[in-house]
């Protein structure tokens, strides 16, 4: 007798679980998490404990940054290029039906107009801010061009290479009119602006295309980056380049008198959450760092081996991290650092880590534990951190002292619920 539609559907539903159990490279079983020990963020390599903030700043933080650069993300080869320049290409002070000001800028990384460049979009509350209170700002990378963050028909459509996607109306690797606003729910522009913040975005593909070829194009060419497998072991990859672009966007925001560059939150979802954390760890100008479902190589602990593993991510995306990171494929225990120390690198600046219940690939518990195990470094600065020992229940956000965490119902995404928590934490830590 043929299977009913419903029975067939539930069998299909089970397939990922069967696949998970038998395929190396990820783990969905809490019982299979091996015993692991985390490196102490407060122990210098030479074995001396760090007991004060000054030693953290001058000795331990540089040590950890060096390890993350050399072993995981690759070294950032330079800062702001000397010839970098930009221009405002459009301003509408009555955008979104008068609810916002929209500004578009182009940033050229060299003197050449046909060289590597990125487009920056800013929405801010209407009216001019009082001279003494420029807008605090949320800055993040987007997946489908600045046109994806809102259906506003006046946003310039990206002409850059983009991953073809029927769902997001990207045809032959180019954005189409249909790409407008496809991630509007993830950006929540109106809600952010209504709360008295600006929101700024850049397209990650302007910096480094999300494919192996990206490492020999655009920003990578400024630094002579090698190709995916031909890089020196500690050369950067796409995540390093995306993080670099966030810092360049901050350079530009810093020159805008309507933006308060001392109150910029850098945020990102998933692979772009990894980039946001790495940007925030390196660049101390970011006042708040937000990781939305960043998972492996982001907020999730590697040594737990839950969800996506080091080997899996290095195999699926061999151009995201340094080639040295591959040394730890299936050898997580030998990693000299883990991701709680990435969060600690941001201390005492605030970090908000968020997970989704239906996102085991990103290891929600491992994301929580990273924030939790960063606490000793916040304590050095007199901050409590999360202040809870156990992972909070779903939809019970903890907005602590320097650290925040929430896990919500639903899948891998950024939702209005996530934004409500980020804005609440932003009010607490940015709106002083
Ligand atoms: C893949 C990848 C993750 C990543 C995610 C995303 O699932 O394995 O590491 O976070 O893509 O960026 O959406």
PDB file of N, CA, C and O in Angstrom, residues 233-262:
ATOM      1  N   UNK A 233      49.959  30.152   5.621  1.00  0.00           N
ATOM      2  CA  UNK A 233      49.036  29.553   6.611  1.00  0.00           C
ATOM      3  C   UNK A 233      48.275  30.587   7.448  1.00  0.00           C
ATOM      4  O   UNK A 233      47.159  30.341   7.874  1.00  0.00           O
ATOM      5  N   UNK A 234      48.894  31.759   7.649  1.00  0.00           N
ATOM      6  CA  UNK A 234      48.235  32.745   8.512  1.00  0.00           C
ATOM      7  C   UNK A 234      47.641  33.906   7.704  1.00  0.00           C
ATOM      8  O   UNK A 234      47.325  34.943   8.265  1.00  0.00           O
ATOM      9  N   UNK A 235      47.472  33.712   6.399  1.00  0.00           N
ATOM     10  CA  UNK A 235      46.821  34.784   5.628  1.00  0.00           C
ATOM     11  C   UNK A 235      45.324  34.781   5.890  1.00  0.00           C
ATOM     12  O   UNK A 235      44.725  33.731   6.122  1.00  0.00           O
ATOM     13  N   UNK A 236      44.727  35.947   5.766  1.00  0.00           N
ATOM     14  CA  UNK A 236      43.292  36.045   6.067  1.00  0.00           C
ATOM     15  C   UNK A 236      42.438  35.387   5.002  1.00  0.00           C
ATOM     16  O   UNK A 236      42.897  35.032   3.920  1.00  0.00           O
ATOM     17  N   UNK A 237      41.159  35.232   5.333  1.00  0.00           N
ATOM     18  CA  UNK A 237      40.162  34.702   4.409  1.00  0.00           C
ATOM     19  C   UNK A 237      38.982  35.670   4.357  1.00  0.00           C
ATOM     20  O   UNK A 237      39.075  36.819   4.808  1.00  0.00           O
ATOM     21  N   UNK A 238      37.884  35.186   3.830  1.00  0.00           N
ATOM     22  CA  UNK A 238      36.728  36.070   3.613  1.00  0.00           C
ATOM     23  C   UNK A 238      36.235  36.707   4.916  1.00  0.00           C
ATOM     24  O   UNK A 238      35.882  37.895   4.933  1.00  0.00           O
ATOM     25  N   UNK A 239      36.224  35.946   6.003  1.00  0.00           N
ATOM     26  CA  UNK A 239      35.706  36.530   7.253  1.00  0.00           C
ATOM     27  C   UNK A 239      36.579  37.700   7.690  1.00  0.00           C
ATOM     28  O   UNK A 239      36.080  38.746   8.117  1.00  0.00           O
ATOM     29  N   UNK A 240      37.896  37.539   7.539  1.00  0.00           N
ATOM     30  CA  UNK A 240      38.811  38.637   7.860  1.00  0.00           C
ATOM     31  C   UNK A 240      38.534  39.858   6.994  1.00  0.00           C
ATOM     32  O   UNK A 240      38.562  40.997   7.474  1.00  0.00           O
ATOM     33  N   UNK A 241      38.272  39.624   5.733  1.00  0.00           N
ATOM     34  CA  UNK A 241      38.032  40.740   4.805  1.00  0.00           C
ATOM     35  C   UNK A 241      36.697  41.432   5.144  1.00  0.00           C
ATOM     36  O   UNK A 241      36.604  42.661   5.161  1.00  0.00           O
ATOM     37  N   UNK A 242      35.678  40.631   5.427  1.00  0.00           N
ATOM     38  CA  UNK A 242      34.386  41.257   5.787  1.00  0.00           C
ATOM     39  C   UNK A 242      34.535  42.102   7.066  1.00  0.00           C
ATOM     40  O   UNK A 242      33.995  43.208   7.158  1.00  0.00           O
ATOM     41  N   UNK A 243      35.304  41.569   8.013  1.00  0.00           N
ATOM     42  CA  UNK A 243      35.509  42.317   9.263  1.00  0.00           C
ATOM     43  C   UNK A 243      36.259  43.628   8.985  1.00  0.00           C
ATOM     44  O   UNK A 243      35.935  44.678   9.545  1.00  0.00           O
ATOM     45  N   UNK A 244      37.237  43.554   8.121  1.00  0.00           N
ATOM     46  CA  UNK A 244      38.002  44.746   7.724  1.00  0.00           C
ATOM     47  C   UNK A 244      37.059  45.796   7.138  1.00  0.00           C
ATOM     48  O   UNK A 244      37.152  46.989   7.453  1.00  0.00           O
ATOM     49  N   UNK A 245      36.126  45.350   6.310  1.00  0.00           N
ATOM     50  CA  UNK A 245      35.171  46.281   5.691  1.00  0.00           C
ATOM     51  C   UNK A 245      34.302  46.983   6.731  1.00  0.00           C
ATOM     52  O   UNK A 245      33.958  48.165   6.587  1.00  0.00           O
ATOM     53  N   UNK A 246      33.961  46.257   7.805  1.00  0.00           N
ATOM     54  CA  UNK A 246      33.169  46.884   8.873  1.00  0.00           C
ATOM     55  C   UNK A 246      33.961  48.017   9.523  1.00  0.00           C
ATOM     56  O   UNK A 246      33.402  49.068   9.842  1.00  0.00           O
ATOM     57  N   UNK A 247      35.253  47.808   9.696  1.00  0.00           N
ATOM     58  CA  UNK A 247      36.079  48.874  10.275  1.00  0.00           C
ATOM     59  C   UNK A 247      36.189  50.064   9.321  1.00  0.00           C
ATOM     60  O   UNK A 247      36.217  51.213   9.754  1.00  0.00           O
ATOM     61  N   UNK A 248      36.234  49.790   8.003  1.00  0.00           N
ATOM     62  CA  UNK A 248      36.309  50.900   7.045  1.00  0.00           C
ATOM     63  C   UNK A 248      34.971  51.671   7.047  1.00  0.00           C
ATOM     64  O   UNK A 248      34.958  52.902   6.908  1.00  0.00           O
ATOM     65  N   UNK A 249      33.873  50.955   7.213  1.00  0.00           N
ATOM     66  CA  UNK A 249      32.579  51.644   7.294  1.00  0.00           C
ATOM     67  C   UNK A 249      32.562  52.536   8.535  1.00  0.00           C
ATOM     68  O   UNK A 249      32.034  53.657   8.497  1.00  0.00           O
ATOM     69  N   UNK A 250      33.166  52.044   9.610  1.00  0.00           N
ATOM     70  CA  UNK A 250      33.220  52.866  10.830  1.00  0.00           C
ATOM     71  C   UNK A 250      34.083  54.112  10.605  1.00  0.00           C
ATOM     72  O   UNK A 250      33.764  55.192  11.108  1.00  0.00           O
ATOM     73  N   UNK A 251      35.160  53.981   9.828  1.00  0.00           N
ATOM     74  CA  UNK A 251      35.969  55.164   9.483  1.00  0.00           C
ATOM     75  C   UNK A 251      35.080  56.229   8.842  1.00  0.00           C
ATOM     76  O   UNK A 251      35.208  57.421   9.134  1.00  0.00           O
ATOM     77  N   UNK A 252      34.205  55.775   7.961  1.00  0.00           N
ATOM     78  CA  UNK A 252      33.365  56.714   7.217  1.00  0.00           C
ATOM     79  C   UNK A 252      32.288  57.305   8.144  1.00  0.00           C
ATOM     80  O   UNK A 252      32.035  58.512   8.145  1.00  0.00           O
ATOM     81  N   UNK A 253      31.681  56.457   8.957  1.00  0.00           N
ATOM     82  CA  UNK A 253      30.668  56.954   9.905  1.00  0.00           C
ATOM     83  C   UNK A 253      31.271  57.990  10.847  1.00  0.00           C
ATOM     84  O   UNK A 253      30.620  58.960  11.246  1.00  0.00           O
ATOM     85  N   UNK A 254      32.524  57.774  11.169  1.00  0.00           N
ATOM     86  CA  UNK A 254      33.227  58.655  12.090  1.00  0.00           C
ATOM     87  C   UNK A 254      33.334  60.088  11.543  1.00  0.00           C
ATOM     88  O   UNK A 254      33.451  61.047  12.309  1.00  0.00           O
ATOM     89  N   UNK A 255      33.267  60.205  10.222  1.00  0.00           N
ATOM     90  CA  UNK A 255      33.391  61.528   9.610  1.00  0.00           C
ATOM     91  C   UNK A 255      32.020  62.169   9.381  1.00  0.00           C
ATOM     92  O   UNK A 255      31.939  63.290   8.883  1.00  0.00           O
ATOM     93  N   UNK A 256      30.939  61.464   9.745  1.00  0.00           N
ATOM     94  CA  UNK A 256      29.590  62.006   9.545  1.00  0.00           C
ATOM     95  C   UNK A 256      29.150  62.686  10.841  1.00  0.00           C
ATOM     96  O   UNK A 256      28.976  62.028  11.867  1.00  0.00           O
ATOM     97  N   UNK A 257      28.967  64.015  10.819  1.00  0.00           N
ATOM     98  CA  UNK A 257      28.650  64.708  12.061  1.00  0.00           C
ATOM     99  C   UNK A 257      27.292  64.322  12.656  1.00  0.00           C
ATOM    100  O   UNK A 257      27.031  64.587  13.828  1.00  0.00           O
ATOM    101  N   UNK A 258      26.460  63.652  11.856  1.00  0.00           N
ATOM    102  CA  UNK A 258      25.147  63.239  12.382  1.00  0.00           C
ATOM    103  C   UNK A 258      25.190  61.880  13.073  1.00  0.00           C
ATOM    104  O   UNK A 258      24.207  61.424  13.650  1.00  0.00           O
ATOM    105  N   UNK A 259      26.339  61.208  12.980  1.00  0.00           N
ATOM    106  CA  UNK A 259      26.501  59.868  13.575  1.00  0.00           C
ATOM    107  C   UNK A 259      27.464  59.964  14.752  1.00  0.00           C
ATOM    108  O   UNK A 259      28.504  60.613  14.658  1.00  0.00           O
ATOM    109  N   UNK A 260      27.124  59.291  15.834  1.00  0.00           N
ATOM    110  CA  UNK A 260      28.038  59.249  16.978  1.00  0.00           C
ATOM    111  C   UNK A 260      28.905  57.989  16.865  1.00  0.00           C
ATOM    112  O   UNK A 260      28.488  56.893  17.263  1.00  0.00           O
ATOM    113  N   UNK A 261      30.101  58.172  16.317  1.00  0.00           N
ATOM    114  CA  UNK A 261      30.966  57.013  16.066  1.00  0.00           C
ATOM    115  C   UNK A 261      31.440  56.357  17.355  1.00  0.00           C
ATOM    116  O   UNK A 261      31.959  55.241  17.326  1.00  0.00           O
ATOM    117  N   UNK A 262      31.256  57.019  18.497  1.00  0.00           N
ATOM    118  CA  UNK A 262      31.621  56.367  19.770  1.00  0.00           C
ATOM    119  C   UNK A 262      30.503  55.465  20.259  1.00  0.00           C
ATOM    120  O   UNK A 262      30.616  54.805  21.293  1.00  0.00           O
TER     121      UNK A 262
END
